[in-house]
Amino acid sequence: MDTILSGIQPTGNLHFGRYFGAIQNWMQLQETYDCLYCVVDYHAMTMPFVPGKLRENSWELVYNLLAVGIKPENLFIQSLVPEHTELGWILNCFASYGQLTRMTQFKDKSSQSEEQAEGFVSVGLYTYPVLQAADILIYKATKVPVGKDQEQHLELTRNIAQRFNNEIGKEFFALPEALYTEIPKVMSTADPLRKMSASQGEKHNIDLFADSDRIRKQIRSAVTDTGEAVEGVMSPGVENLFSLLRAAGQTAAYDSLLLDYQAGALKYADLKYTVAEGLVAISEPIRERKAAIAADKKAVKNQIKASAAAIRTRAQETVREVKELVGLANVKF
Ligand code: TRP
């Protein structure tokens, strides 16, 4: 059976953009594959961060992911499996410096980091894709559900695996592939030309755990037409509301409202109402499960520590083999 691995950074809130863009898909994959989902706290250190808050943020994301429906046995926090960093170091020595310099995410994020931290850009940010390769290869995962923005990192991962295999003369690592699924483009309702995102501020994302009235209010104030409407072209705001409706699984309402739109008879208030109720219907049961989890955090923590321990034995086995293959001293676990 294929092993799937994906990672999510414990930064920012869990909003509908991340839910429709990744997490909903993660849940479905659990039905078919051996899935491992990692809250990547080591990665969250590569951008300016508040020391001391990492752990709290990671656990909060764990609770949220469990509330959404990620199975506890599939979920762990990266730093509970410190072998990721050990393999990461070894893989640094199989990663091409030249290739790393071409990572576009590094270029984007390094300028963000410079702005946020008075010119500071960490080496961690630079070598981050190699740690990501370790996250994947340590479980010999073959499929990686990610967005298009991670394509370059996946290609790097394959190159590292290939170089390792060539150097040691054995097909040790399988070459992982990105698993793209059709994911809706979810834009900010306050500015439908930008992606829904945690980093742009509250009004640019709708929190999955927001109370229902807040969700309704955010949708009610969504931008529709900006005054520069072009005859026969759907405005980005209206298009985004339709995408949200479809993402929320409201296909019948989507079809009928689209017919109204085409007939020039769509009332934006109706569209907004239907979108808001669609989102609320998703969020309510999730919020209820979150409340149950929050009532017994200790039990949940123990459960995740146990999954991390089980997952760790898999990681340790790979690191043991890798050290053996490259000729490093071997410690018995
Ligand atoms: N780099 C990914 C992101 O920014 C997160 C990530 C870390 C990841 N390790 C991973 C994704 C391993 C897939 C597999 O979204």
Short mmCIF file of C-alpha atoms and ligand atoms in Angstrom, two decimals:
data_model
loop_
_atom_site.label_atom_id
_atom_site.label_comp_id
_atom_site.label_asym_id
_atom_site.label_seq_id
_atom_site.Cartn_x
_atom_site.Cartn_y
_atom_site.Cartn_z
CA MET A 1 0.00 0.00 0.00
CA ASP A 2 1.22 3.48 -0.83
CA THR A 3 2.31 5.60 2.10
CA ILE A 4 1.14 9.18 2.01
CA LEU A 5 2.83 11.95 3.91
CA SER A 6 1.96 15.58 4.18
CA GLY A 7 2.89 18.40 6.49
CA ILE A 8 1.22 21.52 7.78
CA GLN A 9 2.86 24.41 9.57
CA PRO A 10 1.57 25.41 12.99
CA THR A 11 1.34 29.03 12.00
CA GLY A 12 -1.82 31.06 11.58
CA ASN A 13 -5.35 29.83 12.08
CA LEU A 14 -7.14 27.00 10.31
CA HIS A 15 -9.41 28.75 7.85
CA PHE A 16 -11.70 27.58 5.08
CA GLY A 17 -8.98 28.13 2.47
CA ARG A 18 -6.74 25.57 4.17
CA TYR A 19 -9.69 23.29 4.86
CA PHE A 20 -10.91 23.14 1.25
CA GLY A 21 -7.38 23.35 -0.13
CA ALA A 22 -5.81 20.52 1.86
CA ILE A 23 -7.35 19.13 5.00
CA GLN A 24 -10.60 17.92 3.47
CA ASN A 25 -8.55 15.95 0.99
CA TRP A 26 -6.31 14.56 3.75
CA MET A 27 -9.39 13.16 5.42
CA GLN A 28 -10.60 11.39 2.32
CA LEU A 29 -7.17 9.88 1.61
CA GLN A 30 -7.26 8.19 4.99
CA GLU A 31 -9.88 5.81 3.62
CA THR A 32 -7.55 4.39 0.99
CA TYR A 33 -3.95 4.82 2.06
CA ASP A 34 -1.47 4.49 4.89
CA CYS A 35 -1.47 8.19 5.81
CA LEU A 36 0.91 10.19 7.95
CA TYR A 37 0.16 13.81 8.71
CA CYS A 38 2.76 15.91 10.39
CA VAL A 39 2.48 19.21 12.21
CA VAL A 40 5.82 20.61 11.12
CA ASP A 41 7.07 22.63 14.06
CA TYR A 42 10.73 22.52 13.02
CA HIS A 43 9.63 24.17 9.79
CA ALA A 44 7.76 26.86 11.71
CA MET A 45 11.12 28.03 13.10
CA THR A 46 12.41 29.03 9.70
CA MET A 47 10.44 32.29 9.69
CA PRO A 48 10.50 34.83 12.53
CA PHE A 49 8.67 33.14 15.43
CA VAL A 50 7.93 33.70 19.07
CA PRO A 51 10.15 31.41 21.16
CA GLY A 52 8.08 29.49 23.68
CA LYS A 53 4.88 29.56 21.63
CA LEU A 54 5.75 26.85 19.14
CA ARG A 55 4.56 23.97 21.28
CA GLU A 56 1.28 25.66 22.17
CA ASN A 57 0.61 26.41 18.52
CA SER A 58 1.39 22.84 17.50
CA TRP A 59 -0.99 21.33 20.03
CA GLU A 60 -3.70 23.77 19.06
CA LEU A 61 -3.35 22.67 15.44
CA VAL A 62 -3.42 19.03 16.52
CA TYR A 63 -6.73 19.60 18.34
CA ASN A 64 -8.12 21.36 15.30
CA LEU A 65 -7.07 18.63 12.89
CA LEU A 66 -8.57 15.96 15.10
CA ALA A 67 -11.79 17.96 15.33
CA VAL A 68 -11.93 18.09 11.55
CA GLY A 69 -11.57 14.31 11.33
CA ILE A 70 -7.91 13.40 10.96
CA LYS A 71 -7.42 10.05 12.68
CA PRO A 72 -5.24 10.28 15.78
CA GLU A 73 -3.10 7.32 14.75
CA ASN A 74 -2.14 9.19 11.56
CA LEU A 75 -1.19 12.43 13.23
CA PHE A 76 1.99 13.55 14.97
CA ILE A 77 4.16 16.54 15.73
CA GLN A 78 7.44 16.63 13.83
CA SER A 79 9.69 17.35 16.82
CA LEU A 80 8.32 14.27 18.61
CA VAL A 81 10.24 12.36 15.94
CA PRO A 82 13.64 14.07 16.12
CA GLU A 83 15.06 11.65 13.53
CA HIS A 84 13.61 13.96 10.87
CA THR A 85 16.40 16.41 11.63
CA GLU A 86 19.05 13.71 11.72
CA LEU A 87 18.05 12.45 8.29
CA GLY A 88 17.69 16.09 7.25
CA TRP A 89 21.37 16.67 7.99
CA ILE A 90 22.48 13.62 6.07
CA LEU A 91 20.30 14.63 3.12
CA ASN A 92 21.80 18.13 3.19
CA CYS A 93 24.92 16.43 1.98
CA PHE A 94 23.07 14.89 -0.96
CA ALA A 95 21.23 18.08 -1.90
CA SER A 96 22.54 20.36 -4.60
CA TYR A 97 23.42 23.86 -3.43
CA GLY A 98 22.69 25.19 -6.89
CA GLN A 99 19.26 23.62 -6.96
CA LEU A 100 18.40 25.04 -3.53
CA THR A 101 19.32 28.52 -4.71
CA ARG A 102 16.60 28.21 -7.35
CA MET A 103 13.72 27.55 -4.94
CA THR A 104 11.12 30.22 -5.59
CA GLN A 105 9.50 29.80 -2.19
CA PHE A 106 12.82 30.72 -0.60
CA LYS A 107 12.96 33.88 -2.65
CA ASP A 108 9.43 34.88 -1.59
CA LYS A 109 9.82 33.94 2.03
CA SER A 110 13.26 35.44 2.46
CA SER A 111 11.96 38.84 1.46
CA GLN A 112 9.06 38.42 3.91
CA SER A 113 11.52 37.43 6.61
CA GLU A 114 13.69 40.44 5.87
CA GLU A 115 10.70 42.70 6.33
CA GLN A 116 9.54 41.07 9.54
CA ALA A 117 12.90 40.63 11.22
CA GLU A 118 14.97 43.65 10.28
CA GLY A 119 16.89 42.10 7.47
CA PHE A 120 17.32 38.69 9.06
CA VAL A 121 17.01 35.57 6.93
CA SER A 122 17.93 32.26 8.55
CA VAL A 123 19.91 29.44 6.98
CA GLY A 124 17.04 27.26 8.20
CA LEU A 125 14.74 28.94 5.70
CA TYR A 126 17.24 28.18 2.97
CA THR A 127 17.68 24.52 3.77
CA TYR A 128 14.05 23.94 4.75
CA PRO A 129 13.21 22.02 1.55
CA VAL A 130 15.82 19.43 2.53
CA LEU A 131 14.09 18.89 5.86
CA GLN A 132 10.88 18.53 3.91
CA ALA A 133 12.59 15.85 1.80
CA ALA A 134 13.56 14.08 5.03
CA ASP A 135 9.94 14.28 6.26
CA ILE A 136 8.88 12.37 3.17
CA LEU A 137 11.77 9.96 2.63
CA ILE A 138 12.04 8.90 6.26
CA TYR A 139 8.74 7.00 5.79
CA LYS A 140 9.53 6.09 2.19
CA ALA A 141 6.30 7.84 1.30
CA THR A 142 5.44 7.61 -2.38
CA LYS A 143 2.58 10.08 -2.62
CA VAL A 144 2.56 13.59 -1.26
CA PRO A 145 -0.67 15.59 -1.36
CA VAL A 146 0.41 19.18 -1.81
CA GLY A 147 -0.48 22.29 -3.74
CA LYS A 148 1.26 23.40 -6.92
CA ASP A 149 3.47 25.73 -4.90
CA GLN A 150 5.28 22.66 -3.54
CA GLU A 151 6.14 21.17 -6.92
CA GLN A 152 9.72 22.40 -6.83
CA HIS A 153 10.26 20.95 -3.36
CA LEU A 154 8.99 17.57 -4.54
CA GLU A 155 11.34 17.64 -7.49
CA LEU A 156 14.20 18.43 -5.12
CA THR A 157 13.13 15.50 -2.94
CA ARG A 158 13.29 13.16 -5.92
CA ASN A 159 16.71 14.48 -6.90
CA ILE A 160 18.03 13.96 -3.39
CA ALA A 161 16.62 10.42 -3.31
CA GLN A 162 18.10 9.67 -6.70
CA ARG A 163 21.51 10.98 -5.79
CA PHE A 164 21.48 8.99 -2.58
CA ASN A 165 20.49 5.83 -4.46
CA ASN A 166 23.22 6.41 -7.06
CA GLU A 167 25.92 7.08 -4.50
CA ILE A 168 25.18 4.00 -2.46
CA GLY A 169 24.42 1.89 -5.52
CA LYS A 170 21.01 0.68 -4.43
CA GLU A 171 17.39 1.64 -5.05
CA PHE A 172 16.88 2.50 -1.41
CA PHE A 173 14.47 5.42 -1.57
CA ALA A 174 11.39 5.28 -3.74
CA LEU A 175 10.85 8.48 -5.69
CA PRO A 176 7.83 10.28 -4.25
CA GLU A 177 5.28 12.00 -6.40
CA ALA A 178 2.98 14.89 -5.75
CA LEU A 179 -0.65 13.95 -5.47
CA TYR A 180 -2.64 16.77 -6.93
CA THR A 181 -6.35 16.77 -6.55
CA GLU A 182 -8.76 19.24 -7.95
CA ILE A 183 -8.91 21.87 -5.27
CA PRO A 184 -11.02 24.97 -5.37
CA LYS A 185 -9.30 28.31 -5.44
CA VAL A 186 -10.57 30.05 -2.35
CA MET A 187 -9.98 33.79 -2.31
CA SER A 188 -10.32 36.36 0.43
CA THR A 189 -13.91 37.57 0.67
CA ALA A 190 -12.62 41.04 1.55
CA ASP A 191 -10.34 41.14 -1.49
CA PRO A 192 -11.24 38.43 -4.01
CA LEU A 193 -8.07 39.08 -5.99
CA ARG A 194 -5.97 37.65 -3.18
CA LYS A 195 -5.86 34.12 -1.83
CA MET A 196 -7.63 33.49 1.45
CA SER A 197 -4.76 33.58 3.90
CA ALA A 198 -3.95 33.71 7.58
CA SER A 199 -1.06 36.13 7.23
CA GLN A 200 -3.02 38.99 5.64
CA GLY A 201 -5.15 39.59 8.71
CA GLU A 202 -8.52 38.54 10.09
CA LYS A 203 -10.77 39.86 7.41
CA HIS A 204 -8.86 38.00 4.71
CA ASN A 205 -9.80 34.58 6.00
CA ILE A 206 -12.80 32.83 7.50
CA ASP A 207 -11.83 30.76 10.49
CA LEU A 208 -13.14 27.20 10.37
CA PHE A 209 -13.86 27.44 14.10
CA ALA A 210 -15.51 30.86 14.07
CA ASP A 211 -18.97 30.97 15.56
CA SER A 212 -21.78 30.76 13.06
CA ASP A 213 -22.77 34.40 13.30
CA ARG A 214 -19.28 35.53 12.53
CA ILE A 215 -19.18 33.29 9.45
CA ARG A 216 -22.54 34.70 8.32
CA LYS A 217 -21.33 38.24 8.88
CA GLN A 218 -18.12 37.71 6.94
CA ILE A 219 -20.02 36.28 4.00
CA ARG A 220 -22.62 39.04 4.15
CA SER A 221 -19.88 41.63 3.82
CA ALA A 222 -18.10 39.78 1.00
CA VAL A 223 -17.10 41.96 -1.93
CA THR A 224 -19.23 41.21 -5.00
CA ASP A 225 -19.02 43.84 -7.72
CA THR A 226 -16.42 46.53 -7.50
CA GLY A 227 -18.08 48.96 -9.86
CA GLU A 228 -15.91 48.00 -12.80
CA ALA A 229 -18.18 45.19 -13.86
CA VAL A 230 -17.58 43.98 -17.40
CA GLU A 231 -20.68 42.91 -19.25
CA GLY A 232 -20.85 39.09 -19.43
CA VAL A 233 -17.87 38.50 -17.14
CA MET A 234 -18.42 37.26 -13.62
CA SER A 235 -16.69 39.49 -11.10
CA PRO A 236 -13.97 37.88 -8.96
CA GLY A 237 -16.03 38.34 -5.80
CA VAL A 238 -19.10 36.60 -7.20
CA GLU A 239 -16.94 33.88 -8.71
CA ASN A 240 -15.38 33.29 -5.32
CA LEU A 241 -18.78 32.94 -3.66
CA PHE A 242 -19.74 30.37 -6.27
CA SER A 243 -16.47 28.49 -5.66
CA LEU A 244 -17.13 28.45 -1.95
CA LEU A 245 -20.61 27.12 -2.57
CA ARG A 246 -19.31 24.29 -4.69
CA ALA A 247 -16.46 23.54 -2.29
CA ALA A 248 -19.01 23.32 0.50
CA GLY A 249 -20.71 20.54 -1.43
CA GLN A 250 -23.89 22.54 -2.17
CA THR A 251 -24.08 21.43 -5.78
CA ALA A 252 -27.85 21.69 -6.24
CA ALA A 253 -27.91 25.24 -4.88
CA TYR A 254 -24.84 26.02 -6.99
CA ASP A 255 -26.57 24.89 -10.18
CA SER A 256 -29.77 26.77 -9.53
CA LEU A 257 -28.08 30.00 -8.44
CA LEU A 258 -25.83 29.83 -11.47
CA LEU A 259 -28.92 29.59 -13.68
CA ASP A 260 -30.29 32.69 -11.92
CA TYR A 261 -27.01 34.46 -12.58
CA GLN A 262 -27.06 33.54 -16.24
CA ALA A 263 -30.62 34.79 -16.51
CA GLY A 264 -29.56 38.07 -14.91
CA ALA A 265 -31.88 37.34 -11.99
CA LEU A 266 -29.41 36.52 -9.23
CA LYS A 267 -29.82 38.35 -5.96
CA TYR A 268 -26.45 38.55 -4.25
CA ALA A 269 -28.18 38.34 -0.89
CA ASP A 270 -29.52 34.89 -1.82
CA LEU A 271 -26.13 33.73 -2.98
CA LYS A 272 -24.50 34.97 0.21
CA TYR A 273 -27.14 33.42 2.39
CA THR A 274 -26.68 30.01 0.76
CA VAL A 275 -22.89 30.20 0.93
CA ALA A 276 -22.96 31.19 4.59
CA GLU A 277 -25.33 28.38 5.53
CA GLY A 278 -23.15 25.91 3.59
CA LEU A 279 -20.07 26.97 5.54
CA VAL A 280 -21.92 26.96 8.85
CA ALA A 281 -23.12 23.41 8.18
CA ILE A 282 -19.49 22.31 7.82
CA SER A 283 -18.20 24.26 10.75
CA GLU A 284 -20.81 23.40 13.39
CA PRO A 285 -20.08 19.69 13.88
CA ILE A 286 -16.35 20.43 13.73
CA ARG A 287 -16.75 23.00 16.45
CA GLU A 288 -18.69 20.53 18.58
CA ARG A 289 -15.93 17.95 18.28
CA LYS A 290 -13.38 20.62 19.13
CA ALA A 291 -15.25 21.39 22.35
CA ALA A 292 -15.17 17.71 23.32
CA ILE A 293 -11.43 17.58 22.62
CA ALA A 294 -10.77 20.78 24.53
CA ALA A 295 -12.54 19.29 27.53
CA ASP A 296 -9.96 16.51 27.76
CA LYS A 297 -6.74 17.81 26.32
CA LYS A 298 -4.62 15.55 28.44
CA ALA A 299 -6.12 12.39 27.00
CA VAL A 300 -5.71 13.74 23.49
CA LYS A 301 -2.07 14.65 24.12
CA ASN A 302 -1.37 11.16 25.39
CA GLN A 303 -3.04 9.68 22.34
CA ILE A 304 -0.91 11.75 19.97
CA LYS A 305 2.27 11.02 21.92
CA ALA A 306 1.46 7.33 21.52
CA SER A 307 0.96 7.70 17.74
CA ALA A 308 4.18 9.68 17.52
CA ALA A 309 6.01 6.90 19.36
CA ALA A 310 4.66 4.29 16.95
CA ILE A 311 5.46 6.45 13.93
CA ARG A 312 8.91 7.13 15.37
CA THR A 313 9.87 3.46 15.22
CA ARG A 314 9.34 3.61 11.46
CA ALA A 315 11.55 6.69 11.21
CA GLN A 316 14.24 5.13 13.37
CA GLU A 317 14.39 2.09 11.14
CA THR A 318 15.06 4.24 8.07
CA VAL A 319 17.69 6.31 9.85
CA ARG A 320 19.38 3.13 11.05
CA GLU A 321 19.51 1.81 7.48
CA VAL A 322 20.71 5.12 6.08
CA LYS A 323 23.54 5.37 8.62
CA GLU A 324 24.52 1.85 7.81
CA LEU A 325 24.51 2.60 4.08
CA VAL A 326 26.58 5.79 4.31
CA GLY A 327 28.91 4.20 6.82
CA LEU A 328 28.17 6.24 9.93
CA ALA A 329 28.53 4.68 13.34
CA ASN A 330 25.44 2.78 14.18
CA VAL A 331 23.55 3.13 17.42
CA LYS A 332 21.20 0.40 18.49
CA PHE A 333 17.76 1.77 19.30
N1 TRP B 1 6.47 22.93 2.98
C1 TRP B 1 5.08 22.64 3.18
C2 TRP B 1 4.28 23.94 3.14
O1 TRP B 1 4.83 24.99 3.33
C3 TRP B 1 4.83 21.94 4.49
C4 TRP B 1 5.56 20.66 4.58
C5 TRP B 1 6.60 20.37 5.39
C6 TRP B 1 5.30 19.48 3.84
N2 TRP B 1 7.02 19.09 5.24
C7 TRP B 1 6.23 18.52 4.29
C8 TRP B 1 4.38 19.16 2.84
C9 TRP B 1 6.26 17.25 3.74
C10 TRP B 1 4.42 17.89 2.29
C11 TRP B 1 5.36 16.94 2.75
O2 TRP B 1 3.08 23.88 2.94
#
